[in-house]
Amino acid sequence: MALLHKIYYVDRSDILPGRLDDVKAAMLELAAFVEAAEPQLLAYHFYVDEAGSTMSVVAVHPDAASLELHLELGGPKFRAFVPLIRMRSIDVYGEPSPAAMDRLRAKASLLGDADVTAHAAVAGFTR
């Protein structure tokens, strides 16, 4: 019995000093691009903590193929964040493909040499 087919993606990055406004502008641009280019994506949200020092991204993909497509289409767009953030971590919940994991490691390296961790589902449900 497969517990989850969806892929839940969470990353966390430090916003570089003085770059919060630039990060917010880049978030808006990337979110608009993804919304238009990836209709299969169920959710894609950017968050900033109260101090304005940490950015988090939360995405819900219907399946592993959606994550792969996102990394393919969004890959060139992620480069805009290089001078703005230092990525700390990427966590993927579900069963990403080996190709997606390779792309996630490349993204993590590009944006700050972050740790990439996949988490296998053990129990639960989605309504």
PDB file of C-alpha atoms in Angstrom:
ATOM      1  CA  MET A   1       0.000   0.000   0.000  1.00  0.00           C
ATOM      2  CA  ALA A   2       1.491   3.326  -1.073  1.00  0.00           C
ATOM      3  CA  LEU A   3       1.038   5.919   1.649  1.00  0.00           C
ATOM      4  CA  LEU A   4       1.761   9.013  -0.386  1.00  0.00           C
ATOM      5  CA  HIS A   5       2.161   9.780  -4.029  1.00  0.00           C
ATOM      6  CA  LYS A   6       2.526  13.499  -3.470  1.00  0.00           C
ATOM      7  CA  ILE A   7       5.897  15.104  -2.988  1.00  0.00           C
ATOM      8  CA  TYR A   8       6.216  17.740  -0.279  1.00  0.00           C
ATOM      9  CA  TYR A   9       9.206  20.053  -0.687  1.00  0.00           C
ATOM     10  CA  VAL A  10      10.553  22.473   1.931  1.00  0.00           C
ATOM     11  CA  ASP A  11      13.719  24.524   1.725  1.00  0.00           C
ATOM     12  CA  ARG A  12      15.204  27.129   4.047  1.00  0.00           C
ATOM     13  CA  SER A  13      17.714  29.864   3.243  1.00  0.00           C
ATOM     14  CA  ASP A  14      19.428  32.756   4.980  1.00  0.00           C
ATOM     15  CA  ILE A  15      18.674  36.093   3.311  1.00  0.00           C
ATOM     16  CA  LEU A  16      21.894  38.027   2.834  1.00  0.00           C
ATOM     17  CA  PRO A  17      22.133  41.365   4.667  1.00  0.00           C
ATOM     18  CA  GLY A  18      20.427  44.216   2.848  1.00  0.00           C
ATOM     19  CA  ARG A  19      18.824  41.930   0.238  1.00  0.00           C
ATOM     20  CA  LEU A  20      15.320  41.410   1.669  1.00  0.00           C
ATOM     21  CA  ASP A  21      13.584  43.676  -0.854  1.00  0.00           C
ATOM     22  CA  ASP A  22      15.441  41.983  -3.723  1.00  0.00           C
ATOM     23  CA  VAL A  23      14.496  38.556  -2.360  1.00  0.00           C
ATOM     24  CA  LYS A  24      10.834  39.557  -2.170  1.00  0.00           C
ATOM     25  CA  ALA A  25      10.925  40.801  -5.777  1.00  0.00           C
ATOM     26  CA  ALA A  26      12.607  37.567  -6.927  1.00  0.00           C
ATOM     27  CA  MET A  27       9.999  35.519  -5.019  1.00  0.00           C
ATOM     28  CA  LEU A  28       7.145  37.316  -6.762  1.00  0.00           C
ATOM     29  CA  GLU A  29       8.756  36.821 -10.169  1.00  0.00           C
ATOM     30  CA  LEU A  30       9.479  33.124  -9.645  1.00  0.00           C
ATOM     31  CA  ALA A  31       6.042  32.414  -8.173  1.00  0.00           C
ATOM     32  CA  ALA A  32       4.334  34.092 -11.154  1.00  0.00           C
ATOM     33  CA  PHE A  33       6.493  32.110 -13.601  1.00  0.00           C
ATOM     34  CA  VAL A  34       5.805  28.789 -11.863  1.00  0.00           C
ATOM     35  CA  GLU A  35       2.069  29.477 -11.619  1.00  0.00           C
ATOM     36  CA  ALA A  36       1.904  30.090 -15.373  1.00  0.00           C
ATOM     37  CA  ALA A  37       4.297  27.345 -16.500  1.00  0.00           C
ATOM     38  CA  GLU A  38       3.404  24.498 -14.128  1.00  0.00           C
ATOM     39  CA  PRO A  39      -0.365  24.033 -13.844  1.00  0.00           C
ATOM     40  CA  GLN A  40       0.091  20.588 -12.267  1.00  0.00           C
ATOM     41  CA  LEU A  41       1.764  22.044  -9.171  1.00  0.00           C
ATOM     42  CA  LEU A  42      -0.693  21.941  -6.254  1.00  0.00           C
ATOM     43  CA  ALA A  43       0.925  24.585  -4.031  1.00  0.00           C
ATOM     44  CA  TYR A  44       3.989  26.839  -4.202  1.00  0.00           C
ATOM     45  CA  HIS A  45       4.602  29.350  -1.429  1.00  0.00           C
ATOM     46  CA  PHE A  46       7.436  31.577  -0.244  1.00  0.00           C
ATOM     47  CA  TYR A  47       7.688  32.690   3.386  1.00  0.00           C
ATOM     48  CA  VAL A  48       9.927  35.138   5.266  1.00  0.00           C
ATOM     49  CA  ASP A  49      10.391  35.028   9.049  1.00  0.00           C
ATOM     50  CA  GLU A  50       9.570  37.968  11.312  1.00  0.00           C
ATOM     51  CA  ALA A  51      13.175  39.163  11.387  1.00  0.00           C
ATOM     52  CA  GLY A  52      13.379  39.189   7.577  1.00  0.00           C
ATOM     53  CA  SER A  53      16.458  36.984   7.734  1.00  0.00           C
ATOM     54  CA  THR A  54      15.148  33.579   6.634  1.00  0.00           C
ATOM     55  CA  MET A  55      13.275  32.550   3.496  1.00  0.00           C
ATOM     56  CA  SER A  56      11.391  29.273   3.265  1.00  0.00           C
ATOM     57  CA  VAL A  57       9.794  27.655   0.236  1.00  0.00           C
ATOM     58  CA  VAL A  58       7.003  25.095   0.520  1.00  0.00           C
ATOM     59  CA  ALA A  59       5.724  23.203  -2.524  1.00  0.00           C
ATOM     60  CA  VAL A  60       3.299  20.338  -2.977  1.00  0.00           C
ATOM     61  CA  HIS A  61       3.707  18.278  -6.132  1.00  0.00           C
ATOM     62  CA  PRO A  62       1.129  15.701  -7.217  1.00  0.00           C
ATOM     63  CA  ASP A  63       3.910  13.223  -8.032  1.00  0.00           C
ATOM     64  CA  ALA A  64       7.633  12.817  -8.651  1.00  0.00           C
ATOM     65  CA  ALA A  65       7.279  13.811 -12.319  1.00  0.00           C
ATOM     66  CA  SER A  66       5.981  17.214 -11.247  1.00  0.00           C
ATOM     67  CA  LEU A  67       9.055  17.802  -9.075  1.00  0.00           C
ATOM     68  CA  GLU A  68      11.295  16.833 -11.996  1.00  0.00           C
ATOM     69  CA  LEU A  69       9.473  19.232 -14.328  1.00  0.00           C
ATOM     70  CA  HIS A  70       9.731  22.030 -11.771  1.00  0.00           C
ATOM     71  CA  LEU A  71      13.472  21.545 -11.436  1.00  0.00           C
ATOM     72  CA  GLU A  72      13.867  21.485 -15.221  1.00  0.00           C
ATOM     73  CA  LEU A  73      11.782  24.607 -15.892  1.00  0.00           C
ATOM     74  CA  GLY A  74      12.762  26.527 -12.781  1.00  0.00           C
ATOM     75  CA  GLY A  75      16.458  25.669 -12.840  1.00  0.00           C
ATOM     76  CA  PRO A  76      17.515  28.739 -14.835  1.00  0.00           C
ATOM     77  CA  LYS A  77      15.281  30.951 -12.659  1.00  0.00           C
ATOM     78  CA  PHE A  78      16.920  29.758  -9.413  1.00  0.00           C
ATOM     79  CA  ARG A  79      20.150  31.507 -10.469  1.00  0.00           C
ATOM     80  CA  ALA A  80      18.536  34.893  -9.708  1.00  0.00           C
ATOM     81  CA  PHE A  81      18.756  33.973  -6.017  1.00  0.00           C
ATOM     82  CA  VAL A  82      22.533  33.339  -6.005  1.00  0.00           C
ATOM     83  CA  PRO A  83      23.487  36.904  -4.898  1.00  0.00           C
ATOM     84  CA  LEU A  84      20.541  37.112  -2.476  1.00  0.00           C
ATOM     85  CA  ILE A  85      20.529  34.011  -0.254  1.00  0.00           C
ATOM     86  CA  ARG A  86      22.562  31.144   1.166  1.00  0.00           C
ATOM     87  CA  MET A  87      20.499  27.976   1.180  1.00  0.00           C
ATOM     88  CA  ARG A  88      20.683  25.957   4.411  1.00  0.00           C
ATOM     89  CA  SER A  89      18.540  22.916   3.694  1.00  0.00           C
ATOM     90  CA  ILE A  90      16.224  21.106   1.306  1.00  0.00           C
ATOM     91  CA  ASP A  91      13.848  18.490   2.681  1.00  0.00           C
ATOM     92  CA  VAL A  92      11.754  16.323   0.375  1.00  0.00           C
ATOM     93  CA  TYR A  93       8.931  14.219   1.778  1.00  0.00           C
ATOM     94  CA  GLY A  94       7.780  11.344  -0.425  1.00  0.00           C
ATOM     95  CA  GLU A  95       9.599   9.414  -3.127  1.00  0.00           C
ATOM     96  CA  PRO A  96      11.553  11.688  -5.470  1.00  0.00           C
ATOM     97  CA  SER A  97      13.281  10.047  -8.422  1.00  0.00           C
ATOM     98  CA  PRO A  98      17.064   9.663  -8.481  1.00  0.00           C
ATOM     99  CA  ALA A  99      17.143  12.281 -11.281  1.00  0.00           C
ATOM    100  CA  ALA A 100      15.216  14.748  -9.098  1.00  0.00           C
ATOM    101  CA  MET A 101      17.578  14.121  -6.182  1.00  0.00           C
ATOM    102  CA  ASP A 102      20.562  14.828  -8.450  1.00  0.00           C
ATOM    103  CA  ARG A 103      18.954  18.113  -9.568  1.00  0.00           C
ATOM    104  CA  LEU A 104      18.138  19.045  -5.975  1.00  0.00           C
ATOM    105  CA  ARG A 105      21.753  18.484  -4.966  1.00  0.00           C
ATOM    106  CA  ALA A 106      22.858  20.699  -7.867  1.00  0.00           C
ATOM    107  CA  LYS A 107      20.381  23.393  -6.772  1.00  0.00           C
ATOM    108  CA  ALA A 108      21.623  23.160  -3.184  1.00  0.00           C
ATOM    109  CA  SER A 109      25.211  23.494  -4.358  1.00  0.00           C
ATOM    110  CA  LEU A 110      24.395  26.495  -6.554  1.00  0.00           C
ATOM    111  CA  LEU A 111      22.597  28.333  -3.767  1.00  0.00           C
ATOM    112  CA  GLY A 112      24.850  27.638  -0.826  1.00  0.00           C
ATOM    113  CA  ASP A 113      25.945  24.018  -0.490  1.00  0.00           C
ATOM    114  CA  ALA A 114      22.870  23.070   1.550  1.00  0.00           C
ATOM    115  CA  ASP A 115      22.024  19.628   2.853  1.00  0.00           C
ATOM    116  CA  VAL A 116      19.427  17.698   0.828  1.00  0.00           C
ATOM    117  CA  THR A 117      17.413  15.106   2.723  1.00  0.00           C
ATOM    118  CA  ALA A 118      14.688  12.769   1.437  1.00  0.00           C
ATOM    119  CA  HIS A 119      12.164  11.479   3.972  1.00  0.00           C
ATOM    120  CA  ALA A 120      10.246   8.254   3.296  1.00  0.00           C
ATOM    121  CA  ALA A 121       6.600   8.055   4.277  1.00  0.00           C
ATOM    122  CA  VAL A 122       5.787   5.627   7.066  1.00  0.00           C
ATOM    123  CA  ALA A 123       2.201   6.400   8.045  1.00  0.00           C
ATOM    124  CA  GLY A 124      -0.507   8.983   7.447  1.00  0.00           C
ATOM    125  CA  PHE A 125      -3.132  10.067   4.979  1.00  0.00           C
ATOM    126  CA  THR A 126      -4.071  12.942   2.703  1.00  0.00           C
ATOM    127  CA  ARG A 127      -7.644  14.071   2.256  1.00  0.00           C
TER     128      ARG A 127
END
